GROMACS .gro file of C-alpha atoms in nm:
model
  459
    1MET     CA    1   5.929  10.495  10.533
    2ALA     CA    2   5.561  10.591  10.477
    3PHE     CA    3   5.591  10.678  10.108
    4ASN     CA    4   5.752  10.325  10.047
    5LYS     CA    5   5.383  10.190  10.105
    6PHE     CA    6   5.252  10.383   9.811
    7PRO     CA    7   5.222  10.077   9.593
    8LEU     CA    8   5.040   9.893   9.866
    9TYR     CA    9   4.794  10.186   9.899
   10VAL     CA   10   4.740  10.183   9.525
   11LEU     CA   11   4.718   9.798   9.506
   12SER     CA   12   4.464   9.785   9.792
   13ARG     CA   13   4.242  10.045   9.621
   14ILE     CA   14   4.253   9.861   9.293
   15LEU     CA   15   4.154   9.532   9.459
   16LEU     CA   16   3.855   9.711   9.618
   17MET     CA   17   3.761   9.859   9.289
   18MET     CA   18   3.775   9.502   9.127
   19LEU     CA   19   3.580   9.358   9.404
   20THR     CA   20   3.303   9.627   9.374
   21LEU     CA   21   3.303   9.574   8.990
   22VAL     CA   22   3.253   9.181   9.030
   23MET     CA   23   2.972   9.237   9.276
   24LEU     CA   24   2.808   9.494   9.048
   25THR     CA   25   2.842   9.249   8.751
   26GLN     CA   26   2.680   8.983   8.950
   27VAL     CA   27   2.394   9.202   9.068
   28LEU     CA   28   2.339   9.331   8.720
   29THR     CA   29   2.277   8.967   8.601
   30ALA     CA   30   2.019   8.902   8.881
   31PRO     CA   31   1.668   9.044   8.845
   32GLY     CA   32   1.520   9.264   9.115
   33TYR     CA   33   1.831   9.434   9.250
   34HIS     CA   34   1.809   9.769   9.091
   35ALA     CA   35   1.869   9.975   9.406
   36THR     CA   36   2.177   9.754   9.494
   37CYS     CA   37   2.306   9.816   9.131
   38VAL     CA   38   2.281  10.191   9.182
   39LEU     CA   39   2.463  10.179   9.521
   40LEU     CA   40   2.731   9.963   9.386
   41SER     CA   41   2.778  10.180   9.068
   42ALA     CA   42   2.800  10.494   9.301
   43LEU     CA   43   3.057  10.308   9.517
   44LEU     CA   44   3.266  10.213   9.213
   45ILE     CA   45   3.251  10.567   9.089
   46GLY     CA   46   3.361  10.699   9.432
   47GLN     CA   47   3.643  10.447   9.457
   48LEU     CA   48   3.758  10.564   9.111
   49VAL     CA   49   3.756  10.932   9.211
   50GLU     CA   50   3.933  10.851   9.532
   51MET     CA   51   4.192  10.648   9.334
   52ILE     CA   52   4.255  10.960   9.112
   53ARG     CA   53   4.259  11.192   9.393
   54PHE     CA   54   4.493  10.978   9.575
   55VAL     CA   55   4.751  10.952   9.301
   56SER     CA   56   4.715  11.315   9.191
   57LYS     CA   57   4.781  11.441   9.545
   58THR     CA   58   5.145  11.315   9.520
   59ASN     CA   59   5.188  11.435   9.183
   60THR     CA   60   5.057  11.788   9.277
   61GLU     CA   61   5.303  11.805   9.567
   62LEU     CA   62   5.591  11.687   9.347
   63VAL     CA   63   5.508  11.959   9.092
   64ARG     CA   64   5.497  12.215   9.372
   65PHE     CA   65   5.837  12.097   9.504
   66LEU     CA   66   5.998  12.114   9.161
   67ALA     CA   67   5.853  12.459   9.094
   68ALA     CA   68   5.978  12.574   9.429
   69ALA     CA   69   6.326  12.447   9.358
   70ARG     CA   70   6.330  12.583   9.010
   71ASN     CA   71   6.218  12.940   9.126
   72ALA     CA   72   6.429  12.927   9.450
   73ASP     CA   73   6.103  12.965   9.654
   74PHE     CA   74   6.241  12.828   9.986
   75SER     CA   75   5.929  12.941  10.182
   76GLN     CA   76   5.739  12.636  10.063
   77ARG     CA   77   5.651  12.361  10.318
   78PHE     CA   78   5.513  12.005  10.258
   79GLN     CA   79   5.304  11.868  10.541
   80LEU     CA   80   5.139  11.578  10.360
   81SER     CA   81   5.023  11.411  10.689
   82LYS     CA   82   4.745  11.669  10.721
   83GLN     CA   83   4.601  11.558  10.376
   84GLY     CA   84   4.559  11.205  10.513
   85CYS     CA   85   4.789  11.052  10.249
   86GLY     CA   86   5.014  10.895  10.501
   87PHE     CA   87   5.309  11.053  10.322
   88ASP     CA   88   5.431  11.274  10.607
   89GLU     CA   89   5.790  11.155  10.559
   90LEU     CA   90   5.766  11.239  10.198
   91GLY     CA   91   5.666  11.592  10.286
   92GLU     CA   92   5.953  11.617  10.537
   93THR     CA   93   6.202  11.501  10.268
   94PHE     CA   94   6.070  11.763  10.023
   95THR     CA   95   6.100  12.030  10.297
   96GLY     CA   96   6.448  11.904  10.390
   97ILE     CA   97   6.572  11.926  10.038
   98LEU     CA   98   6.450  12.280  10.005
   99ASP     CA   99   6.617  12.368  10.329
  100LYS     CA  100   6.954  12.233  10.211
  101LEU     CA  101   6.907  12.422   9.880
  102GLN     CA  102   6.836  12.745  10.066
  103LEU     CA  103   7.156  12.690  10.281
  104ALA     CA  104   7.366  12.633   9.974
  105ARG     CA  105   7.221  12.932   9.808
  106ALA     CA  106   7.272  13.141  10.113
  107GLY     CA  107   7.641  13.026  10.121
  108GLN     CA  108   7.686  13.111   9.755
  109GLU     CA  109   7.541  13.453   9.805
  110GLU     CA  110   7.765  13.520  10.117
  111GLU     CA  111   8.064  13.417   9.911
  112LEU     CA  112   7.969  13.625   9.626
  113ARG     CA  113   7.912  13.935   9.868
  114HIS     CA  114   8.250  13.861  10.005
  115ILE     CA  115   8.413  13.857   9.663
  116LYS     CA  116   8.231  14.178   9.569
  117ALA     CA  117   8.340  14.345   9.883
  118VAL     CA  118   8.699  14.248   9.811
  119VAL     CA  119   8.687  14.367   9.456
  120GLU     CA  120   8.509  14.693   9.576
  121HIS     CA  121   8.776  14.774   9.821
  122VAL     CA  122   9.084  14.685   9.603
  123PRO     CA  123   9.284  15.007   9.576
  124VAL     CA  124   9.364  14.943   9.205
  125PRO     CA  125   9.093  15.061   8.952
  126LEU     CA  126   8.941  14.757   8.773
  127ILE     CA  127   8.736  14.779   8.449
  128SER     CA  128   8.632  14.528   8.192
  129ILE     CA  129   8.551  14.555   7.820
  130LYS     CA  130   8.339  14.316   7.631
  131ALA     CA  131   8.354  14.234   7.254
  132ASN     CA  132   8.066  14.480   7.191
  133GLU     CA  133   8.275  14.762   7.347
  134GLN     CA  134   8.063  14.772   7.662
  135LEU     CA  135   8.262  14.887   7.965
  136THR     CA  136   8.205  14.803   8.329
  137LEU     CA  137   8.364  14.986   8.629
  138TRP     CA  138   8.399  14.717   8.888
  139ASN     CA  139   8.511  14.899   9.204
  140ASN     CA  140   8.503  15.218   9.388
  141SER     CA  141   8.861  15.299   9.277
  142ALA     CA  142   8.759  15.296   8.921
  143ARG     CA  143   8.467  15.506   8.981
  144ARG     CA  144   8.679  15.749   9.181
  145LEU     CA  145   8.926  15.756   8.896
  146PHE     CA  146   8.674  15.873   8.636
  147GLY     CA  147   8.472  16.092   8.875
  148ALA     CA  148   8.122  16.196   8.789
  149HIS     CA  149   8.163  16.117   8.420
  150ALA     CA  150   7.917  15.845   8.285
  151ILE     CA  151   8.127  15.578   8.153
  152THR     CA  152   7.943  15.283   7.975
  153ARG     CA  153   8.113  15.247   7.644
  154VAL     CA  154   8.481  15.244   7.540
  155ASN     CA  155   8.438  15.561   7.341
  156ASP     CA  156   8.330  15.740   7.649
  157LEU     CA  157   8.695  15.748   7.743
  158ALA     CA  158   8.780  15.965   7.451
  159ARG     CA  159   8.726  16.282   7.658
  160PHE     CA  160   9.033  16.198   7.858
  161GLY     CA  161   9.258  16.150   7.558
  162GLY     CA  162   9.206  16.084   7.197
  163GLU     CA  163   9.401  15.769   7.182
  164PHE     CA  164   9.284  15.635   7.527
  165PRO     CA  165   8.997  15.403   7.389
  166ALA     CA  166   9.209  15.272   7.104
  167THR     CA  167   9.494  15.191   7.334
  168LEU     CA  168   9.250  14.991   7.567
  169MET     CA  169   9.087  14.801   7.273
  170SER     CA  170   9.424  14.707   7.136
  171MET     CA  171   9.560  14.545   7.450
  172ILE     CA  172   9.598  14.168   7.475
  173ALA     CA  173   9.607  13.937   7.779
  174GLY     CA  174   9.934  13.973   7.975
  175GLU     CA  175  10.026  14.299   7.812
  176ARG     CA  176  10.138  14.587   8.020
  177ARG     CA  177  10.133  14.972   7.912
  178LEU     CA  178  10.191  15.321   8.051
  179VAL     CA  179   9.918  15.567   7.964
  180HIS     CA  180   9.905  15.938   8.035
  181VAL     CA  181   9.554  16.085   8.070
  182THR     CA  182   9.400  16.405   8.215
  183ILE     CA  183   9.073  16.370   8.410
  184ASP     CA  184   8.918  16.679   8.553
  185ASP     CA  185   9.228  16.896   8.488
  186MET     CA  186   9.441  16.637   8.691
  187GLU     CA  187   9.719  16.435   8.523
  188HIS     CA  188   9.737  16.071   8.574
  189ARG     CA  189   9.991  15.808   8.453
  190LEU     CA  190   9.839  15.478   8.453
  191SER     CA  191  10.016  15.150   8.456
  192ILE     CA  192   9.764  14.921   8.274
  193VAL     CA  193   9.774  14.542   8.292
  194ALA     CA  194   9.539  14.331   8.072
  195SER     CA  195   9.392  13.977   8.135
  196GLU     CA  196   9.129  13.787   7.959
  197ILE     CA  197   8.831  13.610   8.108
  198VAL     CA  198   8.568  13.389   7.920
  199THR     CA  199   8.224  13.340   8.083
  200GLY     CA  200   7.928  13.193   7.900
  201GLY     CA  201   8.121  13.182   7.579
  202GLN     CA  202   8.176  13.555   7.583
  203ARG     CA  203   8.530  13.707   7.593
  204GLU     CA  204   8.602  13.988   7.818
  205ILE     CA  205   8.924  14.186   7.887
  206LEU     CA  206   8.987  14.281   8.243
  207LEU     CA  207   9.212  14.585   8.294
  208SER     CA  208   9.383  14.695   8.616
  209MET     CA  209   9.484  15.056   8.607
  210GLN     CA  210   9.724  15.165   8.875
  211ASP     CA  211   9.786  15.546   8.898
  212ILE     CA  212  10.163  15.586   8.943
  213GLN     CA  213  10.189  15.963   8.885
  214SER     CA  214  10.279  16.039   9.256
  215GLU     CA  215  10.522  15.755   9.260
  216LEU     CA  216  10.702  15.878   8.942
  217ASP     CA  217  10.707  16.223   9.075
  218ILE     CA  218  10.875  16.116   9.400
  219ALA     CA  219  11.108  15.888   9.211
  220GLN     CA  220  11.205  16.165   8.963
  221LEU     CA  221  11.250  16.411   9.237
  222GLN     CA  222  11.472  16.178   9.433
  223ALA     CA  223  11.686  16.112   9.128
  224TRP     CA  224  11.729  16.492   9.080
  225GLN     CA  225  11.803  16.539   9.454
  226ASP     CA  226  12.076  16.278   9.425
  227LEU     CA  227  12.220  16.430   9.119
  228VAL     CA  228  12.225  16.779   9.262
  229ARG     CA  229  12.371  16.657   9.597
  230VAL     CA  230  12.664  16.487   9.413
  231LEU     CA  231  12.715  16.784   9.177
  232THR     CA  232  12.699  17.065   9.443
  233HIS     CA  233  12.939  16.849   9.664
  234GLU     CA  234  13.191  16.816   9.397
  235ILE     CA  235  13.157  17.169   9.268
  236MET     CA  236  13.197  17.310   9.621
  237ASN     CA  237  13.490  17.088   9.680
  238SER     CA  238  13.663  17.232   9.367
  239ILE     CA  239  13.560  17.591   9.379
  240THR     CA  240  13.615  17.653   9.752
  241PRO     CA  241  13.995  17.654   9.741
  242VAL     CA  242  13.988  17.851   9.405
  243ALA     CA  243  13.765  18.122   9.576
  244SER     CA  244  13.990  18.130   9.883
  245LEU     CA  245  14.323  18.158   9.673
  246ALA     CA  246  14.161  18.429   9.457
  247LYS     CA  247  14.069  18.628   9.767
  248THR     CA  248  14.421  18.588   9.898
  249ALA     CA  249  14.563  18.699   9.561
  250VAL     CA  250  14.342  19.005   9.571
  251ASP     CA  251  14.462  19.098   9.910
  252LEU     CA  252  14.833  19.041   9.826
  253ALA     CA  253  14.792  19.239   9.505
  254VAL     CA  254  14.634  19.537   9.700
  255ASP     CA  255  14.917  19.518   9.954
  256VAL     CA  256  15.190  19.515   9.679
  257LYS     CA  257  15.021  19.812   9.499
  258ALA     CA  258  15.017  20.013   9.815
  259LYS     CA  259  15.384  19.955   9.879
  260VAL     CA  260  15.478  20.050   9.530
  261GLN     CA  261  15.270  20.359   9.544
  262GLY     CA  262  15.450  20.455   9.860
  263ASP     CA  263  15.790  20.398   9.698
  264SER     CA  264  15.693  20.598   9.380
  265ARG     CA  265  15.713  20.912   9.584
  266GLY     CA  266  16.092  20.847   9.597
  267SER     CA  267  16.334  20.810   9.318
  268ARG     CA  268  16.153  20.541   9.100
  269GLY     CA  269  15.916  20.759   8.925
  270GLU     CA  270  15.813  20.635   8.579
  271SER     CA  271  15.909  20.265   8.644
  272ALA     CA  272  15.678  20.262   8.951
  273GLU     CA  273  15.394  20.377   8.753
  274GLU     CA  274  15.446  20.107   8.507
  275ILE     CA  275  15.455  19.848   8.787
  276ILE     CA  276  15.126  19.999   8.929
  277GLU     CA  277  14.960  19.959   8.593
  278GLU     CA  278  15.068  19.598   8.570
  279ILE     CA  279  14.959  19.537   8.925
  280ASP     CA  280  14.618  19.686   8.835
  281ASP     CA  281  14.574  19.443   8.548
  282VAL     CA  282  14.662  19.154   8.773
  283LEU     CA  283  14.436  19.278   9.046
  284SER     CA  284  14.154  19.309   8.789
  285ALA     CA  285  14.196  18.966   8.668
  286VAL     CA  286  14.219  18.822   9.019
  287GLN     CA  287  13.919  19.007   9.130
  288THR     CA  288  13.722  18.879   8.839
  289VAL     CA  289  13.828  18.525   8.921
  290ALA     CA  290  13.728  18.593   9.291
  291ARG     CA  291  13.390  18.747   9.193
  292ARG     CA  292  13.299  18.459   8.954
  293SER     CA  293  13.410  18.206   9.215
  294GLU     CA  294  13.192  18.368   9.475
  295GLY     CA  295  12.904  18.386   9.239
  296LEU     CA  296  12.946  18.025   9.153
  297MET     CA  297  12.935  17.930   9.525
  298HIS     CA  298  12.617  18.122   9.574
  299PHE     CA  299  12.473  17.954   9.258
  300VAL     CA  300  12.560  17.600   9.385
  301SER     CA  301  12.444  17.696   9.737
  302SER     CA  302  12.098  17.774   9.598
  303TYR     CA  303  12.066  17.425   9.459
  304ARG     CA  304  12.136  17.285   9.799
  305LYS     CA  305  11.777  17.389   9.883
  306LEU     CA  306  11.654  17.114   9.652
  307THR     CA  307  11.825  16.850   9.866
  308ARG     CA  308  11.753  17.008  10.218
  309LEU     CA  309  11.379  17.070  10.202
  310PRO     CA  310  11.248  16.988  10.548
  311GLU     CA  311  10.938  16.795  10.636
  312PRO     CA  312  10.629  17.021  10.598
  313LYS     CA  313  10.509  17.161  10.936
  314LYS     CA  314  10.139  17.162  10.852
  315SER     CA  315   9.881  17.390  11.011
  316HIS     CA  316   9.534  17.508  10.944
  317ILE     CA  317   9.499  17.842  10.752
  318LYS     CA  318   9.223  18.019  10.559
  319LEU     CA  319   9.329  18.101  10.209
  320LEU     CA  320   9.207  18.457  10.252
  321THR     CA  321   9.469  18.508  10.522
  322LEU     CA  322   9.741  18.329  10.313
  323PHE     CA  323   9.660  18.545  10.002
  324SER     CA  324   9.669  18.868  10.215
  325GLN     CA  325  10.016  18.776  10.343
  326VAL     CA  326  10.149  18.685  10.006
  327GLN     CA  327  10.006  18.997   9.852
  328LEU     CA  328  10.159  19.215  10.101
  329LEU     CA  329  10.510  19.059  10.047
  330ALA     CA  330  10.519  19.013   9.677
  331SER     CA  331  10.327  19.304   9.518
  332ARG     CA  332  10.455  19.584   9.727
  333GLU     CA  333  10.579  19.773   9.422
  334TRP     CA  334  10.329  19.663   9.162
  335GLN     CA  335  10.120  19.962   9.185
  336ASP     CA  336  10.398  20.184   9.064
  337LYS     CA  337  10.464  19.942   8.787
  338GLY     CA  338  10.100  19.951   8.678
  339ILE     CA  339  10.049  19.576   8.752
  340LEU     CA  340   9.698  19.501   8.857
  341LEU     CA  341   9.648  19.208   9.097
  342ALA     CA  342   9.308  19.043   9.121
  343THR     CA  343   9.236  18.774   9.401
  344LYS     CA  344   8.929  18.549   9.416
  345ILE     CA  345   8.845  18.271   9.652
  346THR     CA  346   8.544  18.039   9.595
  347PRO     CA  347   8.397  17.981   9.846
  348ALA     CA  348   8.523  18.269  10.050
  349GLU     CA  349   8.579  18.052  10.359
  350LEU     CA  350   8.802  17.797  10.179
  351ASP     CA  351   9.092  17.667  10.393
  352LEU     CA  352   9.380  17.439  10.379
  353VAL     CA  353   9.621  17.238  10.603
  354LEU     CA  354   9.976  17.301  10.486
  355ASP     CA  355  10.318  17.441  10.576
  356VAL     CA  356  10.249  17.815  10.572
  357ASP     CA  357  10.603  17.915  10.533
  358MET     CA  358  10.659  17.686  10.229
  359ALA     CA  359  10.330  17.797  10.077
  360GLU     CA  360  10.410  18.163  10.112
  361GLN     CA  361  10.757  18.107   9.954
  362MET     CA  362  10.601  17.907   9.671
  363LEU     CA  363  10.337  18.167   9.588
  364ILE     CA  364  10.589  18.456   9.625
  365ASN     CA  365  10.816  18.283   9.363
  366LEU     CA  366  10.513  18.239   9.130
  367LEU     CA  367  10.404  18.601   9.155
  368GLN     CA  368  10.766  18.721   9.103
  369ASN     CA  369  10.778  18.512   8.794
  370ALA     CA  370  10.462  18.660   8.665
  371GLU     CA  371  10.589  19.005   8.734
  372GLN     CA  372  10.907  18.937   8.533
  373ALA     CA  373  10.696  18.793   8.252
  374LEU     CA  374  10.483  19.111   8.240
  375ALA     CA  375  10.783  19.337   8.140
  376GLY     CA  376  10.688  19.556   7.848
  377VAL     CA  377  10.316  19.435   7.848
  378ASN     CA  378  10.034  19.685   7.806
  379GLU     CA  379   9.785  19.678   8.097
  380PRO     CA  380   9.964  19.390   8.282
  381GLN     CA  381   9.744  19.177   8.508
  382VAL     CA  382   9.792  18.904   8.753
  383ALA     CA  383   9.514  18.677   8.885
  384LEU     CA  384   9.548  18.483   9.212
  385THR     CA  385   9.256  18.244   9.256
  386ALA     CA  386   9.144  17.946   9.464
  387PHE     CA  387   8.861  17.709   9.421
  388LEU     CA  388   8.733  17.355   9.460
  389ASN     CA  389   8.768  17.138   9.153
  390ALA     CA  390   8.521  16.865   9.044
  391ARG     CA  391   8.696  16.611   9.267
  392GLY     CA  392   8.675  16.844   9.580
  393HIS     CA  393   9.043  16.934   9.576
  394VAL     CA  394   9.166  17.275   9.661
  395VAL     CA  395   9.319  17.449   9.356
  396ILE     CA  396   9.522  17.759   9.367
  397GLU     CA  397   9.607  17.926   9.030
  398VAL     CA  398   9.847  18.214   8.947
  399SER     CA  399   9.783  18.360   8.599
  400ASP     CA  400   9.922  18.649   8.398
  401ASN     CA  401   9.855  18.807   8.050
  402GLY     CA  402  10.221  18.794   7.955
  403PRO     CA  403  10.362  18.622   7.643
  404GLY     CA  404  10.319  18.276   7.798
  405VAL     CA  405  10.549  17.974   7.780
  406ALA     CA  406  10.587  17.763   7.459
  407ASP     CA  407  10.390  17.434   7.479
  408ASP     CA  408  10.698  17.215   7.451
  409LEU     CA  409  10.838  17.379   7.767
  410ASP     CA  410  10.544  17.305   8.001
  411ASP     CA  411  10.720  17.012   8.168
  412LYS     CA  412  11.078  17.134   8.129
  413VAL     CA  413  11.026  17.448   8.340
  414PHE     CA  414  11.004  17.232   8.654
  415VAL     CA  415  11.332  17.058   8.593
  416PRO     CA  416  11.616  17.170   8.810
  417PHE     CA  417  11.894  17.373   8.618
  418PHE     CA  418  11.644  17.458   8.336
  419THR     CA  419  11.546  17.822   8.303
  420THR     CA  420  11.416  18.051   8.026
  421LYS     CA  421  11.554  18.350   8.183
  422LYS     CA  422  11.903  18.504   8.115
  423GLU     CA  423  11.962  18.565   8.488
  424GLY     CA  424  11.763  18.279   8.613
  425SER     CA  425  11.899  17.981   8.825
  426GLY     CA  426  11.629  17.726   8.747
  427VAL     CA  427  11.557  17.667   9.116
  428GLY     CA  428  11.236  17.846   9.196
  429LEU     CA  429  10.987  17.622   8.984
  430ALA     CA  430  11.180  17.310   9.072
  431LEU     CA  431  11.151  17.401   9.438
  432THR     CA  432  10.773  17.472   9.392
  433ARG     CA  433  10.733  17.130   9.245
  434GLN     CA  434  10.910  16.962   9.541
  435ILE     CA  435  10.706  17.158   9.792
  436MET     CA  436  10.376  17.036   9.624
  437ILE     CA  437  10.512  16.672   9.622
  438ALA     CA  438  10.580  16.707   9.987
  439HIS     CA  439  10.221  16.814  10.037
  440GLY     CA  440  10.083  16.532   9.825
  441GLY     CA  441   9.987  16.763   9.551
  442HIS     CA  442  10.073  16.850   9.189
  443VAL     CA  443  10.175  17.157   8.995
  444ALA     CA  444  10.121  17.213   8.631
  445LEU     CA  445  10.166  17.492   8.369
  446ARG     CA  446   9.921  17.568   8.089
  447SER     CA  447   9.837  17.861   7.859
  448ASN     CA  448   9.527  18.061   7.947
  449ASP     CA  449   9.278  18.248   7.745
  450HIS     CA  450   9.479  18.575   7.757
  451GLY     CA  451   9.786  18.415   7.594
  452GLY     CA  452   9.973  18.419   7.921
  453ALA     CA  453  10.077  18.149   8.161
  454THR     CA  454   9.873  17.982   8.442
  455PHE     CA  455  10.044  17.786   8.714
  456THR     CA  456   9.798  17.539   8.883
  457LEU     CA  457   9.872  17.408   9.230
  458THR     CA  458   9.628  17.110   9.314
  459PHE     CA  459   9.631  16.990   9.671
   0.00000   0.00000   0.00000
């Protein structure tokens, strides 16, 4: 290659310089050659300058190549043939090396973009915590989990739960924990798995946070449905013949009493009256058994609703229309009882896609609960509101200014069979929760500023 002739080019220039120097020496010793001495001196200086320029050209291009490689400036080109050095192949080699570096860099960037795209679209939120408590949200799922809140440090998570930051900082690689947090008034149960990575000598904890709230709700609901299905089946199998026999016994007792009363007009007299009294006692007892058996059958039948809820038949409806229908059905007698119902929808054109019949039944149940809670309350008030929360979800709230519900009962009121009412069946709120789960939503209970209860339906 041409640049392999570099020593020959240098050697030839050195020999020419030596030859010129020898001639200059001889001329200087001979008298009368002053002009020749000047010319040879100028020639020697020119050869020296050319030698320096020739060598520095290569060094300059080499420095430019190394600078381009160091700064990833792949736009540089080396066309040394135009400089007359005869190193065109050297320039092509420099250019080729930069082109290969550019291809390798482009491949790395493409692979990095692919990895970032994969991480960005992972459905599980990913965050990392460094030793200095700096926190990084790595994907869209993590940013969506924490919403519009600015999260850069671990302590920024304290707003979602006082123990949340300490829990994350105490996790070690391979550990798994279940954490309950509330973000923008929405409950989340996070299954958190920790792993450790070390880059550049710095330790970093990588946490994956899978929200399993909906899965837990569905699993819990399915467990309750299975339990209720078994209980209702067994109870109905046992109580049905009892109710049937009690009804038959009542009918027989009535017939016997009628016959005795007919015979008492004859000669029996006082003994017949005693028999009638005894039959009345038997009839009363049997009627009690029949009535309780029938009541128990209705009670059990009501729980079958929890296991036979059909798939929602969703349709589009404006909440203003839904509220008007519910208000007409549920608060017909409220004016006579002095109960004030206030409705508010923000924005006014807010709408939803849901099963209208289920939604009406759910809201009617909640309004009836509010009505019952306001018994004996001065200036009873109920508020039915709808709005968009910070996440853009539609929220419907039913609030009252009654005595409220104890904090330790907030979760229990949605459990089947549980009720705080003397005549309650424990079905209404359990059914409400099931309807919300069927719609992919969530129902919660909290105390409001008036001391009463607020049921929140988040779709």
